Amino acid sequence: MATEPAIAEPTVPSLVDRYFTRWYKADVKGKPCEDHCILQHSNRICVITLAESHPVLQSGKTIKSVSYQISTNCSRLQNKVSGKFKRGAQFLTELAPLCKIYCSDGEEYTVSSCVRGRLMEVNENILHEPSILQEKPSTEGYIAVVLPKFEESKSITEGLLTQQQYEEVLVKRIHAATATSRASRGITTTTAPTPPQPARSVC
């Protein structure tokens, strides 16, 4: 007797996808592929994380250390928030640096806020265990939490990409990398196209 085909069970959304909306900022400060992901909760809170295509999250990268010391006179670790009105919180602009990530290959990456608002907290766990930034970037490896002003809670996403728009950016990068590779090898456009490959980072 023929067996019935197995019915795929519906995918259960993660806690992040259930309670947060993903927004993206590509090529932050003009640096190719240094993409950030902003997880926005319905209560305005924004969690700043690395996007999956960020160079730090690519295979072969090892994080040496993470520092919230932005400059000689500014450390995000000095951020102290108190009271209903969040007194003492550092105010951030979209381009304000949050932390610096140092890799074993000598590369250094700066993570920016990407949204205007008050700095609620930073994730000190990644200082002691940098690997969680790569292993669980959207949860335990988050960078910081920012609270936008109430009147700006809707407008802050105007300069960001939706998840669908961001995926389109990744596809364009792959096509551009493929075209560059063809040109360097002297392959003309009449050459038979290569089979489609799974989406991956090209940075």
PDB file of C-alpha atoms in Angstrom:
ATOM      1  CA  MET A   1       0.000   0.000   0.000  1.00  0.00           C
ATOM      2  CA  ALA A   2       1.386   3.390  -0.981  1.00  0.00           C
ATOM      3  CA  THR A   3       2.384   5.590   1.885  1.00  0.00           C
ATOM      4  CA  GLU A   4       0.865   9.038   2.172  1.00  0.00           C
ATOM      5  CA  PRO A   5       3.262  11.917   1.585  1.00  0.00           C
ATOM      6  CA  ALA A   6       4.425  13.618   4.741  1.00  0.00           C
ATOM      7  CA  ILE A   7       2.746  16.929   5.435  1.00  0.00           C
ATOM      8  CA  ALA A   8       5.168  19.669   6.351  1.00  0.00           C
ATOM      9  CA  GLU A   9       4.369  21.244   9.672  1.00  0.00           C
ATOM     10  CA  PRO A  10       3.884  25.021   9.622  1.00  0.00           C
ATOM     11  CA  THR A  11       6.909  26.995  10.741  1.00  0.00           C
ATOM     12  CA  VAL A  12       6.453  28.466  14.182  1.00  0.00           C
ATOM     13  CA  PRO A  13       7.682  32.075  14.244  1.00  0.00           C
ATOM     14  CA  SER A  14      10.460  32.841  16.705  1.00  0.00           C
ATOM     15  CA  LEU A  15       9.870  35.154  19.646  1.00  0.00           C
ATOM     16  CA  VAL A  16      11.748  37.862  17.783  1.00  0.00           C
ATOM     17  CA  ASP A  17       9.544  37.581  14.691  1.00  0.00           C
ATOM     18  CA  ARG A  18       6.424  37.321  16.833  1.00  0.00           C
ATOM     19  CA  TYR A  19       6.939  40.505  18.825  1.00  0.00           C
ATOM     20  CA  PHE A  20       9.332  42.623  16.768  1.00  0.00           C
ATOM     21  CA  THR A  21       9.385  44.116  13.283  1.00  0.00           C
ATOM     22  CA  ARG A  22      12.702  43.813  11.471  1.00  0.00           C
ATOM     23  CA  TRP A  23      14.140  46.918   9.835  1.00  0.00           C
ATOM     24  CA  TYR A  24      17.495  47.172   8.113  1.00  0.00           C
ATOM     25  CA  LYS A  25      20.142  49.754   7.332  1.00  0.00           C
ATOM     26  CA  ALA A  26      22.450  48.660   4.506  1.00  0.00           C
ATOM     27  CA  ASP A  27      26.036  49.829   3.972  1.00  0.00           C
ATOM     28  CA  VAL A  28      26.054  51.943   7.135  1.00  0.00           C
ATOM     29  CA  LYS A  29      28.145  55.104   6.683  1.00  0.00           C
ATOM     30  CA  GLY A  30      28.917  53.990   3.139  1.00  0.00           C
ATOM     31  CA  LYS A  31      30.841  50.883   4.186  1.00  0.00           C
ATOM     32  CA  PRO A  32      29.909  47.951   1.908  1.00  0.00           C
ATOM     33  CA  CYS A  33      27.960  45.159   3.566  1.00  0.00           C
ATOM     34  CA  GLU A  34      28.231  46.611   7.065  1.00  0.00           C
ATOM     35  CA  ASP A  35      24.493  46.180   7.524  1.00  0.00           C
ATOM     36  CA  HIS A  36      22.583  46.636  10.770  1.00  0.00           C
ATOM     37  CA  CYS A  37      19.234  45.204  11.828  1.00  0.00           C
ATOM     38  CA  ILE A  38      16.837  47.142  14.037  1.00  0.00           C
ATOM     39  CA  LEU A  39      14.195  45.137  15.884  1.00  0.00           C
ATOM     40  CA  GLN A  40      11.278  47.448  16.663  1.00  0.00           C
ATOM     41  CA  HIS A  41       8.756  46.492  19.344  1.00  0.00           C
ATOM     42  CA  SER A  42       5.219  47.865  19.448  1.00  0.00           C
ATOM     43  CA  ASN A  43       6.164  49.823  22.592  1.00  0.00           C
ATOM     44  CA  ARG A  44       8.713  51.883  20.558  1.00  0.00           C
ATOM     45  CA  ILE A  45      11.753  50.079  21.930  1.00  0.00           C
ATOM     46  CA  CYS A  46      14.385  49.375  19.268  1.00  0.00           C
ATOM     47  CA  VAL A  47      16.992  46.644  19.679  1.00  0.00           C
ATOM     48  CA  ILE A  48      20.108  47.246  17.599  1.00  0.00           C
ATOM     49  CA  THR A  49      21.730  44.109  16.169  1.00  0.00           C
ATOM     50  CA  LEU A  50      23.969  43.048  13.303  1.00  0.00           C
ATOM     51  CA  ALA A  51      22.265  42.009  10.071  1.00  0.00           C
ATOM     52  CA  GLU A  52      22.960  38.467   8.887  1.00  0.00           C
ATOM     53  CA  SER A  53      25.135  39.692   6.001  1.00  0.00           C
ATOM     54  CA  HIS A  54      27.459  41.775   8.182  1.00  0.00           C
ATOM     55  CA  PRO A  55      31.133  40.779   7.705  1.00  0.00           C
ATOM     56  CA  VAL A  56      31.443  39.922  11.408  1.00  0.00           C
ATOM     57  CA  LEU A  57      28.873  37.145  10.987  1.00  0.00           C
ATOM     58  CA  GLN A  58      30.565  35.504   8.009  1.00  0.00           C
ATOM     59  CA  SER A  59      32.406  32.199   8.309  1.00  0.00           C
ATOM     60  CA  GLY A  60      36.048  32.476   9.205  1.00  0.00           C
ATOM     61  CA  LYS A  61      35.642  35.610  11.298  1.00  0.00           C
ATOM     62  CA  THR A  62      36.686  35.508  14.922  1.00  0.00           C
ATOM     63  CA  ILE A  63      35.855  38.357  17.286  1.00  0.00           C
ATOM     64  CA  LYS A  64      38.807  39.328  19.433  1.00  0.00           C
ATOM     65  CA  SER A  65      37.028  41.906  21.583  1.00  0.00           C
ATOM     66  CA  VAL A  66      34.131  44.370  21.794  1.00  0.00           C
ATOM     67  CA  SER A  67      34.399  47.877  23.241  1.00  0.00           C
ATOM     68  CA  TYR A  68      31.739  50.421  24.162  1.00  0.00           C
ATOM     69  CA  GLN A  69      34.483  53.055  24.574  1.00  0.00           C
ATOM     70  CA  ILE A  70      33.625  55.284  21.632  1.00  0.00           C
ATOM     71  CA  SER A  71      36.261  57.939  22.266  1.00  0.00           C
ATOM     72  CA  THR A  72      38.570  59.109  25.012  1.00  0.00           C
ATOM     73  CA  ASN A  73      35.739  60.976  26.721  1.00  0.00           C
ATOM     74  CA  CYS A  74      32.750  58.868  25.739  1.00  0.00           C
ATOM     75  CA  SER A  75      31.821  55.379  26.863  1.00  0.00           C
ATOM     76  CA  ARG A  76      28.404  53.832  26.406  1.00  0.00           C
ATOM     77  CA  LEU A  77      29.032  51.934  29.637  1.00  0.00           C
ATOM     78  CA  GLN A  78      28.698  55.242  31.469  1.00  0.00           C
ATOM     79  CA  ASN A  79      25.069  55.442  30.394  1.00  0.00           C
ATOM     80  CA  LYS A  80      22.916  55.492  33.540  1.00  0.00           C
ATOM     81  CA  VAL A  81      19.146  55.623  33.179  1.00  0.00           C
ATOM     82  CA  SER A  82      16.781  56.375  36.055  1.00  0.00           C
ATOM     83  CA  GLY A  83      13.186  57.358  36.667  1.00  0.00           C
ATOM     84  CA  LYS A  84      10.073  57.529  34.568  1.00  0.00           C
ATOM     85  CA  PHE A  85      11.571  60.149  32.269  1.00  0.00           C
ATOM     86  CA  LYS A  86      14.762  58.113  31.643  1.00  0.00           C
ATOM     87  CA  ARG A  87      17.035  60.733  33.161  1.00  0.00           C
ATOM     88  CA  GLY A  88      20.709  60.326  32.464  1.00  0.00           C
ATOM     89  CA  ALA A  89      20.241  58.414  29.218  1.00  0.00           C
ATOM     90  CA  GLN A  90      22.633  59.365  26.451  1.00  0.00           C
ATOM     91  CA  PHE A  91      20.893  60.800  23.397  1.00  0.00           C
ATOM     92  CA  LEU A  92      21.826  59.196  20.100  1.00  0.00           C
ATOM     93  CA  THR A  93      21.544  60.351  16.503  1.00  0.00           C
ATOM     94  CA  GLU A  94      21.194  57.894  13.613  1.00  0.00           C
ATOM     95  CA  LEU A  95      24.958  57.885  13.005  1.00  0.00           C
ATOM     96  CA  ALA A  96      26.021  57.786  16.647  1.00  0.00           C
ATOM     97  CA  PRO A  97      28.511  54.944  17.275  1.00  0.00           C
ATOM     98  CA  LEU A  98      27.479  52.356  19.849  1.00  0.00           C
ATOM     99  CA  CYS A  99      30.464  50.053  20.015  1.00  0.00           C
ATOM    100  CA  LYS A 100      33.537  48.829  18.174  1.00  0.00           C
ATOM    101  CA  ILE A 101      34.170  45.219  17.247  1.00  0.00           C
ATOM    102  CA  TYR A 102      37.744  44.022  16.818  1.00  0.00           C
ATOM    103  CA  CYS A 103      38.435  40.806  14.891  1.00  0.00           C
ATOM    104  CA  SER A 104      41.470  38.539  15.024  1.00  0.00           C
ATOM    105  CA  ASP A 105      42.319  39.334  11.389  1.00  0.00           C
ATOM    106  CA  GLY A 106      42.930  42.971  12.296  1.00  0.00           C
ATOM    107  CA  GLU A 107      39.634  44.272  10.936  1.00  0.00           C
ATOM    108  CA  GLU A 108      37.668  46.760  13.032  1.00  0.00           C
ATOM    109  CA  TYR A 109      33.932  47.486  12.728  1.00  0.00           C
ATOM    110  CA  THR A 110      31.859  50.263  14.274  1.00  0.00           C
ATOM    111  CA  VAL A 111      28.197  49.607  15.047  1.00  0.00           C
ATOM    112  CA  SER A 112      25.946  52.670  14.794  1.00  0.00           C
ATOM    113  CA  SER A 113      22.576  53.395  16.364  1.00  0.00           C
ATOM    114  CA  CYS A 114      20.708  53.848  13.033  1.00  0.00           C
ATOM    115  CA  VAL A 115      17.793  55.430  14.946  1.00  0.00           C
ATOM    116  CA  ARG A 116      17.421  58.615  16.994  1.00  0.00           C
ATOM    117  CA  GLY A 117      16.569  58.196  20.636  1.00  0.00           C
ATOM    118  CA  ARG A 118      17.773  57.617  24.179  1.00  0.00           C
ATOM    119  CA  LEU A 119      20.168  54.808  24.976  1.00  0.00           C
ATOM    120  CA  MET A 120      18.390  52.513  27.415  1.00  0.00           C
ATOM    121  CA  GLU A 121      21.038  49.826  27.824  1.00  0.00           C
ATOM    122  CA  VAL A 122      24.015  48.138  26.254  1.00  0.00           C
ATOM    123  CA  ASN A 123      24.703  44.421  26.237  1.00  0.00           C
ATOM    124  CA  GLU A 124      27.668  43.925  28.567  1.00  0.00           C
ATOM    125  CA  ASN A 125      27.504  40.152  28.034  1.00  0.00           C
ATOM    126  CA  ILE A 126      29.211  40.490  24.647  1.00  0.00           C
ATOM    127  CA  LEU A 127      32.173  42.109  26.376  1.00  0.00           C
ATOM    128  CA  HIS A 128      32.857  38.936  28.323  1.00  0.00           C
ATOM    129  CA  GLU A 129      31.657  36.469  25.688  1.00  0.00           C
ATOM    130  CA  PRO A 130      32.024  38.045  22.207  1.00  0.00           C
ATOM    131  CA  SER A 131      31.118  34.777  20.470  1.00  0.00           C
ATOM    132  CA  ILE A 132      27.416  35.149  21.349  1.00  0.00           C
ATOM    133  CA  LEU A 133      27.334  38.165  19.054  1.00  0.00           C
ATOM    134  CA  GLN A 134      27.941  35.737  16.179  1.00  0.00           C
ATOM    135  CA  GLU A 135      26.010  32.769  17.537  1.00  0.00           C
ATOM    136  CA  LYS A 136      22.826  34.624  18.546  1.00  0.00           C
ATOM    137  CA  PRO A 137      22.953  38.093  16.953  1.00  0.00           C
ATOM    138  CA  SER A 138      19.187  38.732  17.171  1.00  0.00           C
ATOM    139  CA  THR A 139      18.762  37.645  20.785  1.00  0.00           C
ATOM    140  CA  GLU A 140      21.500  37.264  23.388  1.00  0.00           C
ATOM    141  CA  GLY A 141      24.075  38.895  21.104  1.00  0.00           C
ATOM    142  CA  TYR A 142      22.256  42.207  20.632  1.00  0.00           C
ATOM    143  CA  ILE A 143      24.261  45.441  20.744  1.00  0.00           C
ATOM    144  CA  ALA A 144      22.032  47.967  22.507  1.00  0.00           C
ATOM    145  CA  VAL A 145      18.475  49.083  23.231  1.00  0.00           C
ATOM    146  CA  VAL A 146      17.303  52.527  22.094  1.00  0.00           C
ATOM    147  CA  LEU A 147      14.039  54.316  22.912  1.00  0.00           C
ATOM    148  CA  PRO A 148      12.952  56.836  20.242  1.00  0.00           C
ATOM    149  CA  LYS A 149      10.980  59.925  21.184  1.00  0.00           C
ATOM    150  CA  PHE A 150       7.230  59.297  21.179  1.00  0.00           C
ATOM    151  CA  GLU A 151       6.636  61.864  18.437  1.00  0.00           C
ATOM    152  CA  GLU A 152       9.339  60.231  16.290  1.00  0.00           C
ATOM    153  CA  SER A 153       8.411  56.594  16.893  1.00  0.00           C
ATOM    154  CA  LYS A 154       6.857  56.257  13.443  1.00  0.00           C
ATOM    155  CA  SER A 155       9.158  58.492  11.418  1.00  0.00           C
ATOM    156  CA  ILE A 156      12.403  56.829  12.545  1.00  0.00           C
ATOM    157  CA  THR A 157      11.878  53.964  10.115  1.00  0.00           C
ATOM    158  CA  GLU A 158      11.590  56.220   7.054  1.00  0.00           C
ATOM    159  CA  GLY A 159      15.267  55.781   6.203  1.00  0.00           C
ATOM    160  CA  LEU A 160      15.296  52.048   6.895  1.00  0.00           C
ATOM    161  CA  LEU A 161      14.543  49.021   4.718  1.00  0.00           C
ATOM    162  CA  THR A 162      11.823  46.453   5.262  1.00  0.00           C
ATOM    163  CA  GLN A 163      12.873  42.812   5.306  1.00  0.00           C
ATOM    164  CA  GLN A 164      11.668  42.362   1.718  1.00  0.00           C
ATOM    165  CA  GLN A 165      13.556  45.450   0.527  1.00  0.00           C
ATOM    166  CA  TYR A 166      16.680  44.242   2.293  1.00  0.00           C
ATOM    167  CA  GLU A 167      16.465  40.824   0.659  1.00  0.00           C
ATOM    168  CA  GLU A 168      16.274  42.598  -2.702  1.00  0.00           C
ATOM    169  CA  VAL A 169      19.490  44.448  -1.818  1.00  0.00           C
ATOM    170  CA  LEU A 170      21.203  41.126  -1.094  1.00  0.00           C
ATOM    171  CA  VAL A 171      20.087  39.715  -4.456  1.00  0.00           C
ATOM    172  CA  LYS A 172      21.432  42.794  -6.272  1.00  0.00           C
ATOM    173  CA  ARG A 173      24.771  42.344  -4.520  1.00  0.00           C
ATOM    174  CA  ILE A 174      24.994  38.755  -5.696  1.00  0.00           C
ATOM    175  CA  HIS A 175      24.180  39.768  -9.267  1.00  0.00           C
ATOM    176  CA  ALA A 176      26.745  42.575  -9.148  1.00  0.00           C
ATOM    177  CA  ALA A 177      29.419  40.236  -7.768  1.00  0.00           C
ATOM    178  CA  THR A 178      28.617  37.687 -10.467  1.00  0.00           C
ATOM    179  CA  ALA A 179      28.867  40.314 -13.217  1.00  0.00           C
ATOM    180  CA  THR A 180      32.198  41.547 -11.835  1.00  0.00           C
ATOM    181  CA  SER A 181      33.537  38.001 -11.700  1.00  0.00           C
ATOM    182  CA  ARG A 182      32.459  37.366 -15.308  1.00  0.00           C
ATOM    183  CA  ALA A 183      34.097  40.582 -16.498  1.00  0.00           C
ATOM    184  CA  SER A 184      37.377  39.772 -14.753  1.00  0.00           C
ATOM    185  CA  ARG A 185      37.456  36.402 -16.501  1.00  0.00           C
ATOM    186  CA  GLY A 186      36.560  37.901 -19.871  1.00  0.00           C
ATOM    187  CA  ILE A 187      33.207  36.128 -20.098  1.00  0.00           C
ATOM    188  CA  THR A 188      30.735  37.900 -22.362  1.00  0.00           C
ATOM    189  CA  THR A 189      27.016  38.209 -21.771  1.00  0.00           C
ATOM    190  CA  THR A 190      26.368  35.620 -24.491  1.00  0.00           C
ATOM    191  CA  THR A 191      27.866  32.911 -22.332  1.00  0.00           C
ATOM    192  CA  ALA A 192      25.295  30.469 -20.986  1.00  0.00           C
ATOM    193  CA  PRO A 193      24.153  31.584 -17.501  1.00  0.00           C
ATOM    194  CA  THR A 194      25.267  29.602 -14.498  1.00  0.00           C
ATOM    195  CA  PRO A 195      22.616  27.747 -12.483  1.00  0.00           C
ATOM    196  CA  PRO A 196      21.037  29.851  -9.703  1.00  0.00           C
ATOM    197  CA  GLN A 197      22.805  29.605  -6.357  1.00  0.00           C
ATOM    198  CA  PRO A 198      21.339  30.030  -2.884  1.00  0.00           C
ATOM    199  CA  ALA A 199      21.407  33.580  -1.569  1.00  0.00           C
ATOM    200  CA  ARG A 200      24.563  34.302   0.377  1.00  0.00           C
ATOM    201  CA  SER A 201      26.672  37.204   1.424  1.00  0.00           C
ATOM    202  CA  VAL A 202      29.108  38.480  -1.177  1.00  0.00           C
ATOM    203  CA  CYS A 203      31.072  40.788   1.072  1.00  0.00           C
TER     204      CYS A 203
END
